Short mmCIF file of C-alpha atoms and ligand atoms in Angstrom, two decimals:
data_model
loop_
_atom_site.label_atom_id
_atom_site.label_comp_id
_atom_site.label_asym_id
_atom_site.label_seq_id
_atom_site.Cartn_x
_atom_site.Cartn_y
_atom_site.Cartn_z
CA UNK O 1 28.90 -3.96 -2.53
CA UNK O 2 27.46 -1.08 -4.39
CA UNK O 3 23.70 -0.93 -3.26
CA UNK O 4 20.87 1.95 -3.03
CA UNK O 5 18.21 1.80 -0.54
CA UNK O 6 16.41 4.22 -2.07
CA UNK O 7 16.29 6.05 -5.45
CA UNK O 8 14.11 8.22 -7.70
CA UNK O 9 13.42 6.34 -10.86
CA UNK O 10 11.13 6.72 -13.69
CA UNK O 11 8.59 8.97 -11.92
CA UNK O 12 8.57 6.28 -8.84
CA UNK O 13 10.05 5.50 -5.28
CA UNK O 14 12.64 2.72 -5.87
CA UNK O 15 13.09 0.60 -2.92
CA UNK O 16 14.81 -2.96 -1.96
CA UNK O 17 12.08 -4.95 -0.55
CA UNK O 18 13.63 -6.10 2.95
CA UNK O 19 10.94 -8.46 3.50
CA UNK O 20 12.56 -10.21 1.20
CA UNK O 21 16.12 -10.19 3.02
CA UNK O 22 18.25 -12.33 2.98
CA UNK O 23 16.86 -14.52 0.48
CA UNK O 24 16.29 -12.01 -2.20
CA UNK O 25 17.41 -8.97 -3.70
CA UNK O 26 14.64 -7.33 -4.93
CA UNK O 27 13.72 -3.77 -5.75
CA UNK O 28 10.10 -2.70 -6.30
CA UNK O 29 8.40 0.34 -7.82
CA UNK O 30 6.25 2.49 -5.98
CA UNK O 31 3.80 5.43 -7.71
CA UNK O 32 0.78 5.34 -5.33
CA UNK O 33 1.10 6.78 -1.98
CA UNK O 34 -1.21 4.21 -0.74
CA UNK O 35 1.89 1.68 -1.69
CA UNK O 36 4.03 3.54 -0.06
CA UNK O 37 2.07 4.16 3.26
CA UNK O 38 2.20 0.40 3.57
CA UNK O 39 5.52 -0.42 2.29
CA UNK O 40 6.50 1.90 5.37
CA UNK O 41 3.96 -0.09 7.39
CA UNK O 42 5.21 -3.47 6.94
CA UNK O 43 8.86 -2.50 6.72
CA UNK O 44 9.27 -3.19 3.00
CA UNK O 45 11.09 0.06 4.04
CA UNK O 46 12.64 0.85 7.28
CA UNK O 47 15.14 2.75 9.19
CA UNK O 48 15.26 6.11 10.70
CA UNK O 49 17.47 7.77 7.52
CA UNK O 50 15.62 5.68 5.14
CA UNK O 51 11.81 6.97 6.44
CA UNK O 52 13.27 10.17 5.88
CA UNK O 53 13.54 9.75 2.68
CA UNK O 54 11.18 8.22 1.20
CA UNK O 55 8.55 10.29 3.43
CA UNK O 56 10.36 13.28 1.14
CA UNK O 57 9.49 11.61 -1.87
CA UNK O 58 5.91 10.58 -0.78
CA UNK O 59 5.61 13.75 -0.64
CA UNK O 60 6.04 14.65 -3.88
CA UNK O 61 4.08 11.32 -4.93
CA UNK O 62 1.05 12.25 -3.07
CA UNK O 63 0.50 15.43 -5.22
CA UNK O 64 2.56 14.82 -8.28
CA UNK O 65 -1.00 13.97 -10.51
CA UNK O 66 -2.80 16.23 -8.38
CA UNK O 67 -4.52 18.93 -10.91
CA UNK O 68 -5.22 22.69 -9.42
CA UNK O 69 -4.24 26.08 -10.02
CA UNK O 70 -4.84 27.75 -6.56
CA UNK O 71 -2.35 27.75 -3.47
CA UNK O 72 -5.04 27.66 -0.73
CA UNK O 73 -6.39 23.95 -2.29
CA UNK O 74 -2.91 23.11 -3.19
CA UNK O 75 -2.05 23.49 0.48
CA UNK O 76 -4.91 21.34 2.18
CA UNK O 77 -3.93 18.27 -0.43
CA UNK O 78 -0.30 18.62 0.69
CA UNK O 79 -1.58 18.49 4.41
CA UNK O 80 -3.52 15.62 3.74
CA UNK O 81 -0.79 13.82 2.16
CA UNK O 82 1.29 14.73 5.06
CA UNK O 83 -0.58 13.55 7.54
CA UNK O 84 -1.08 10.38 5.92
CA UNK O 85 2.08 9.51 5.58
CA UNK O 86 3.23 10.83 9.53
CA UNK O 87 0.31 7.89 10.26
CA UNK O 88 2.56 5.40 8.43
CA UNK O 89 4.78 4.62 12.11
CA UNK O 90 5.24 7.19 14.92
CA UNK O 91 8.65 6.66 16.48
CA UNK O 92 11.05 7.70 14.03
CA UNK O 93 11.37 11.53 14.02
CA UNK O 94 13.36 11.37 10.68
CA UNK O 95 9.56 10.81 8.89
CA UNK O 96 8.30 13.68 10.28
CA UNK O 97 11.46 15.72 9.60
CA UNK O 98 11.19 14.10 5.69
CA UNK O 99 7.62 15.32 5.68
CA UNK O 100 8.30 18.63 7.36
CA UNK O 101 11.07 19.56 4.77
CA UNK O 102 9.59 19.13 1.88
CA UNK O 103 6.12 21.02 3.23
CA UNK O 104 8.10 23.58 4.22
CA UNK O 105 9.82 24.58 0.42
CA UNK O 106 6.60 24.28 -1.09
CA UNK O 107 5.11 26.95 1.65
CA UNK O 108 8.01 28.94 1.24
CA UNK O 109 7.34 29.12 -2.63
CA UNK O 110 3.41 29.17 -2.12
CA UNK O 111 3.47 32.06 -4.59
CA UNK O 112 4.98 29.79 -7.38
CA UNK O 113 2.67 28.02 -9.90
CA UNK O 114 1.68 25.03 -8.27
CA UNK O 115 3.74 23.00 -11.73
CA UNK O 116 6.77 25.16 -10.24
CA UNK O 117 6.40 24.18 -6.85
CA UNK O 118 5.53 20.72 -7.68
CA UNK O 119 9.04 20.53 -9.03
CA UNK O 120 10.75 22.36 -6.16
CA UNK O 121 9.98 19.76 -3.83
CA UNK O 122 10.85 16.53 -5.89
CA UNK O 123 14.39 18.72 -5.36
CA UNK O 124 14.30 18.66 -2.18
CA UNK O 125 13.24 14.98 -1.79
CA UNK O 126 16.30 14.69 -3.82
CA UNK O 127 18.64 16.66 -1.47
CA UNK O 128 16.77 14.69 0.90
CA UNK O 129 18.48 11.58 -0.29
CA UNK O 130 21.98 13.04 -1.43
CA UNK O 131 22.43 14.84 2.22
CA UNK O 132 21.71 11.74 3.57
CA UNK O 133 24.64 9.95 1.41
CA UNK O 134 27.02 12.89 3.03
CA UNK O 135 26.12 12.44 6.64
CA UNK O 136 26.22 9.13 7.29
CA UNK O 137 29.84 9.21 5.70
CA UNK O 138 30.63 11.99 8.06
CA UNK O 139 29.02 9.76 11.06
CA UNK O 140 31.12 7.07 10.13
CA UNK O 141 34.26 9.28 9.48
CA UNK O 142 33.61 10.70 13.27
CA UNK O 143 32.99 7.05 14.76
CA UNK O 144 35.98 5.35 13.01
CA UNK O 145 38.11 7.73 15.15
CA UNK O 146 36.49 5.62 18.14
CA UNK O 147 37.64 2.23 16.39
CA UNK O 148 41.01 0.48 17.04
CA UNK O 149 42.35 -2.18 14.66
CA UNK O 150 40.65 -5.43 16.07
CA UNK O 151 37.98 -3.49 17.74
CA UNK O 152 34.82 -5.91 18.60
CA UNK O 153 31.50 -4.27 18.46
CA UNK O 154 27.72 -5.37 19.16
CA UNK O 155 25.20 -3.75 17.83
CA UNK O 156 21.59 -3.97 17.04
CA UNK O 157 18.84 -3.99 14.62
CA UNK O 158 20.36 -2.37 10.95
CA UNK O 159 21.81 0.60 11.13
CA UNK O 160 23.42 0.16 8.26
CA UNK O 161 22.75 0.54 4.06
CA UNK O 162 19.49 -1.02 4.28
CA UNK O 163 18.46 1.96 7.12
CA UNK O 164 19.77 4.77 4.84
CA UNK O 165 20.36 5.64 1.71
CA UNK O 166 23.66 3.72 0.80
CA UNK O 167 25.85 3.91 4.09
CA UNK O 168 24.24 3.68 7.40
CA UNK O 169 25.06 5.13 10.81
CA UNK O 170 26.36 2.48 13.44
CA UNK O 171 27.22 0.03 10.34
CA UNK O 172 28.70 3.36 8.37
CA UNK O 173 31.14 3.74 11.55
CA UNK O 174 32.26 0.39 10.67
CA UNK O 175 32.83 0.30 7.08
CA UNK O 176 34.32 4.02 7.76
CA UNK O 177 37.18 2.21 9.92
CA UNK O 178 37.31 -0.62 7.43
CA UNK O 179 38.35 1.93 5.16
CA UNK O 180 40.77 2.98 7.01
CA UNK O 181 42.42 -0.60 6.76
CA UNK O 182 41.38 -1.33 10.31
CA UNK O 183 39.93 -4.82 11.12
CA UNK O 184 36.51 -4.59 13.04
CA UNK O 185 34.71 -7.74 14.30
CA UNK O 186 31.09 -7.39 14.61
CA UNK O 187 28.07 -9.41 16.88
CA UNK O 188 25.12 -8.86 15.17
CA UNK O 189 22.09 -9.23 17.51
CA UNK O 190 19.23 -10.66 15.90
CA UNK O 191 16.49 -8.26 17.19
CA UNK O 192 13.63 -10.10 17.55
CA UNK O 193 10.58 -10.56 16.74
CA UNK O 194 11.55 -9.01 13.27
CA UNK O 195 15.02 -10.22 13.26
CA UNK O 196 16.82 -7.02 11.21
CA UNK O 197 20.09 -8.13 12.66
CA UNK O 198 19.93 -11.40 11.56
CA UNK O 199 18.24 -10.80 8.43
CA UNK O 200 19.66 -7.44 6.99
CA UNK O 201 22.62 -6.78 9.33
CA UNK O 202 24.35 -9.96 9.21
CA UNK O 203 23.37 -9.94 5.25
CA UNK O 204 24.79 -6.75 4.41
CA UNK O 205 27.96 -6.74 6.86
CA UNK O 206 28.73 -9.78 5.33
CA UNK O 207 28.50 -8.44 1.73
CA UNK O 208 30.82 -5.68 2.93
CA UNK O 209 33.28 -8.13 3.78
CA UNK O 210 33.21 -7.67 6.85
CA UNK O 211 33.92 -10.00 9.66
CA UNK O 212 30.27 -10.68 11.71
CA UNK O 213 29.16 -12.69 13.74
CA UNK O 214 25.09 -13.50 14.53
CA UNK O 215 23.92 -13.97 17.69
CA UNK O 216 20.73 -14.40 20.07
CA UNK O 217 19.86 -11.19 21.60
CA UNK O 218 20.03 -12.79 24.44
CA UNK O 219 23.82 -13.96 24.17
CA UNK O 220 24.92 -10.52 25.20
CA UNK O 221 25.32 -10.41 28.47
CA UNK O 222 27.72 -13.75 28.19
CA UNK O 223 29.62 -12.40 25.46
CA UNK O 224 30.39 -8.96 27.40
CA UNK O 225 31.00 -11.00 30.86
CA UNK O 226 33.49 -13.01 28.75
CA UNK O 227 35.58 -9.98 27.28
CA UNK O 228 34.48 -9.83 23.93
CA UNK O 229 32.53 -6.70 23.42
CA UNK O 230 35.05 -3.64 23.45
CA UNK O 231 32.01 -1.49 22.11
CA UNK O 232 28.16 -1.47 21.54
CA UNK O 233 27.06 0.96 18.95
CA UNK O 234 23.47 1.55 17.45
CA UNK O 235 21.36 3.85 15.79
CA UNK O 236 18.58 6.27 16.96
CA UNK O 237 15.12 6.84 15.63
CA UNK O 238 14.51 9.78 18.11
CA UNK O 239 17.10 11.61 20.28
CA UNK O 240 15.36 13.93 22.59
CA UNK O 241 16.77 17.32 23.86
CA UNK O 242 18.39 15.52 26.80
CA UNK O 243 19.97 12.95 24.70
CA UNK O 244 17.23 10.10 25.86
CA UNK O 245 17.51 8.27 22.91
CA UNK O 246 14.58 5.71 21.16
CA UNK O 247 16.22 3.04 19.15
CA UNK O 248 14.41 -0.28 18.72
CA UNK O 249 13.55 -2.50 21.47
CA UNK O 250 16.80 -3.88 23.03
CA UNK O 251 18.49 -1.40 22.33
CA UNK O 252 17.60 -0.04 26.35
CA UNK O 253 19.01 -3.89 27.59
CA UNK O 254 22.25 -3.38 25.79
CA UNK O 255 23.43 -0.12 27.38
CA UNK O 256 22.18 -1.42 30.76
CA UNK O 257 24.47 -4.52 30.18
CA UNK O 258 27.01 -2.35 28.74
CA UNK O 259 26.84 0.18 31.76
CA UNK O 260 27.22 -2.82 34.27
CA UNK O 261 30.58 -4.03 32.31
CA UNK O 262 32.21 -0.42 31.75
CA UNK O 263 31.78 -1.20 27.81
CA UNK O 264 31.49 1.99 26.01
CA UNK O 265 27.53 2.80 24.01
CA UNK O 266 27.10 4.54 21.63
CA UNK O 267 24.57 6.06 19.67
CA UNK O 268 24.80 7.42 15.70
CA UNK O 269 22.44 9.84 14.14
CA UNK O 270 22.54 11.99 12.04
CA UNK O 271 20.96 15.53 12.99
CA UNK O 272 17.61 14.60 11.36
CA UNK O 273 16.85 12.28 14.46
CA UNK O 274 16.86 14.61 17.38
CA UNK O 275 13.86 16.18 18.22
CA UNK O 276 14.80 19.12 20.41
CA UNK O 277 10.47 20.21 20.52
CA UNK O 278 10.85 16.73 23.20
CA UNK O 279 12.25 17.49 26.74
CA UNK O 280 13.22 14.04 27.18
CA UNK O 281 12.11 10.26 27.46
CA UNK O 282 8.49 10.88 28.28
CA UNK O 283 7.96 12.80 24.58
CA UNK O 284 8.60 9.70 22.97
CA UNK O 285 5.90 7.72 21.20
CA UNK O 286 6.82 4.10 21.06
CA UNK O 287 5.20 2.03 18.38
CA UNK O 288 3.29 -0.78 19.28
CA UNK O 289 2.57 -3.91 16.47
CA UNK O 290 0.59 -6.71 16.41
CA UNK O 291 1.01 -9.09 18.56
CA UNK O 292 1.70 -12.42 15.46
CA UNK O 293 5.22 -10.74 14.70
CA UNK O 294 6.00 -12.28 18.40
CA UNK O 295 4.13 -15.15 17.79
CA UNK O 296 4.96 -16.58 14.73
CA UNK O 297 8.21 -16.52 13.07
CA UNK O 298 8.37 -13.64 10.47
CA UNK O 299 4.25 -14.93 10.09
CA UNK O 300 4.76 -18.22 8.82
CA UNK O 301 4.66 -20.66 11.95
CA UNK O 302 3.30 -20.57 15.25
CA UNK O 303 5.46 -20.57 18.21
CA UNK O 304 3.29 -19.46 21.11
CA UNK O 305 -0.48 -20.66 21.54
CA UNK O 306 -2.87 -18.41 19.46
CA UNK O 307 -4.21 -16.46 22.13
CA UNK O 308 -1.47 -15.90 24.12
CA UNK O 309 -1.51 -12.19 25.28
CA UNK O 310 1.20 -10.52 23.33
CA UNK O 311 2.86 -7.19 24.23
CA UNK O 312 5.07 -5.97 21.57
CA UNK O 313 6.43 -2.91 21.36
CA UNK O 314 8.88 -2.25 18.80
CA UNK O 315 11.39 0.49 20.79
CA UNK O 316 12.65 1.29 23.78
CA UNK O 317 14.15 4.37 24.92
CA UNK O 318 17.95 4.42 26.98
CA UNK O 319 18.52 6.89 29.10
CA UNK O 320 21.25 10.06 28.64
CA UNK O 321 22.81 8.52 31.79
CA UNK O 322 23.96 5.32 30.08
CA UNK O 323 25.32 6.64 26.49
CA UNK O 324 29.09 7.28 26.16
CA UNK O 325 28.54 9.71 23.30
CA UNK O 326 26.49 10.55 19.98
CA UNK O 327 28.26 10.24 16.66
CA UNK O 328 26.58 12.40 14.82
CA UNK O 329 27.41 14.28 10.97
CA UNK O 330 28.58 16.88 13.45
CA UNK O 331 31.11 15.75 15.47
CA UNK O 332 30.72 13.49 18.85
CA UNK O 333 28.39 14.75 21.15
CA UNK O 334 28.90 14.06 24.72
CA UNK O 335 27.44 14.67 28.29
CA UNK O 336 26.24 17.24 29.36
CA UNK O 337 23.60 16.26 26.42
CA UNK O 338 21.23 19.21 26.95
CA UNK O 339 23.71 21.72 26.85
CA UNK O 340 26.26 20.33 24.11
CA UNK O 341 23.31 18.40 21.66
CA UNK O 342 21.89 22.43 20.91
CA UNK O 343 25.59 23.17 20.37
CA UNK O 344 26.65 20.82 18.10
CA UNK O 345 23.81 20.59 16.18
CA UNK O 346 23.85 24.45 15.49
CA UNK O 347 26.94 24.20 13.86
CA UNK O 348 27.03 24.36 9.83
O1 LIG Z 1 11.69 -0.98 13.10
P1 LIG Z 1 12.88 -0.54 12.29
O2 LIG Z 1 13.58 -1.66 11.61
O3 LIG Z 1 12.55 0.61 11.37
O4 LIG Z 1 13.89 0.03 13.39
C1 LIG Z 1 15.08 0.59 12.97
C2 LIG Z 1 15.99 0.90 14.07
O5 LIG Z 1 15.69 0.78 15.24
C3 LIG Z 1 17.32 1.48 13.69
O6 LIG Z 1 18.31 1.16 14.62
C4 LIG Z 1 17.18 3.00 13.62
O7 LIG Z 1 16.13 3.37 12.78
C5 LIG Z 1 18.43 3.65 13.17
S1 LIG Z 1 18.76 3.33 11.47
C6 LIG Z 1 20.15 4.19 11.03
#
């Protein structure tokens, strides 16, 4: 399957709709950063890579019409529109890195004319998405290694295309060994309440040919008790400095489980996700939605009285302790995270 996330197209952000998923396939155009702040919000776009991305690109949306000649008004626009968009969802540190990169070429060429710099950073929105293309083939070159021929591995949420640009990070560790000619089994947890294993995992595993299998996310524990799992791998929307790493909710039940059955976890990011400025679990913001994604089904029917008290936050954050290793665009990072995350991540 040859699909793109994300693209530049025609002066717009070109995303796939994953609301949509798995029904339809549909791409929409996006030229008004007010679109785009809630196509983030609703998860018509989603995914640590993918925020970073498209955050790049809002960038350059949010000031791309904008007429002035002088840096020092240039400047508080592009703050504006940065801030904006960092309101969009708070977890993923990929946004803010999106955000920060492209603010950061436009400072560094403040003495440009503002039609120069304008340009400049629809570039680097554009690097944005073609360094994104090489790292999560690197991440999946590194995890393969990891793989066996008949390996069976759980994961969680989409970590996959849909989450990047056109590969993925746990998912690109799979299609990396499929390459390879090895045969991987997935379990595909469902990830409720927004079901992105059942809806966009299962869908685009299974357009990948590969061999997956959906299940309740609360069919782990049975299904690693019973010798099926031989690894768990996810993805990562913010690795601190001591590898504590926030990945969405579940994601903290799985390595427990996985801990308590000697099953390998892993995490895959690339280097975009860590956030080194956080010590460890405590620097985490955790987004928190509205309570009718847990009590209706994707919004349409009810299944829990209306005013049932809801509590629904959307990650969780596991522990250094229980991760195996890191599979990052670097290499495999592995304990002791504080000292050997700085180190791999300073290498070019
Ligand atoms: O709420 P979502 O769907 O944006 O959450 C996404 C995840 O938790 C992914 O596992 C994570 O962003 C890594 S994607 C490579």
């Amino acid at each position: 399957m040859n699909i793109r996330t994300i693209d530049w197209k025609n002066n717009k952000i070109r995303i796939i709709d994953q609301t949509k998923l798995p029904l339809r396939l549909v791409y929409i155009n996006i030229d008004r950063l007010e679109d785009l702040w809630q196509a983030i919000k609703i998860m018509q776009v989603r995914g640590a890579p993918a925020l970073g991305a498209v955050a790049g690109l809002g960038m350059y949306l949010g000031i791309k019409d904008y007429v002035c000649s002088d840096w020092s008004k240039f400047s508080r626009k592009l703050n504006a529109v940065a801030k904006y968009i960092g309101s969009s969802r708070p977890t993923a540190r990929n946004l803010f890195w999106g955000i920060e990169r492209v603010l950061a070429v436009a400072l560094a060429n403040k003495e440009q004319p503002i039609s120069k710099i304008k340009q400049i950073m629809l570039a680097e929105a554009k690097l944005i998405m073609h360094q994104d293309m090489v790292a999560c083939r690197k991440i999946g070159a590194y995890g393969a290694k990891l793989l066996k021929d008949n390996s069976r591995v759980l994961t969680i949420c989409n970590a996959g295309i849909l989450a990047s640009i056109d590969y993925g990070t746990a998912l690109g560790v799979i299609y990396s060994a499929q390459a390879q000619g090895k045969n991987i089994k997935v379990f595909s947890s469902e990830t409720r309440p927004l079901l992105q294993g059942a809806r966009l995992s299962t869908w685009e595993l299974h357009k990948q040919g590969i061999d997956v299998t959906l299940i309740a996310d609360n069919t782990a524990a049975k299904l690693m008790r019973d010798g099926q799992i031989d690894m768990v791998i996810t993805g990562a929307d913010r690795i601190a400095a001591n590898g504590d790493t926030a990945n969405k909710i579940g994601t903290f039940n799985l390595a427990v489980l996985a801990k308590y059955h000697k099953i390998p976890f892993y995490v895959s990011a690339p280097r975009s996700t860590f956030d080194l400025k956080i010590k460890n679990k405590a620097g985490i913001k955790i987004e928190i939605r509205k309570p009718d994604e847990i009590t209706s089904i994707l919004f349409k029917k009810d299944v829990a009285p209306k005013k049932a008290r809801v509590f629904n936050p959307v990650f969780d954050v596991t522990p250094h302790q229980l991760i195996s290793g890191i599979i990052t665009d670097k290499g495999i990072i592995r304990m002791p995270y504080s000292q050997n995350i700085r180190e791999t991540l300073r290498k070019e």
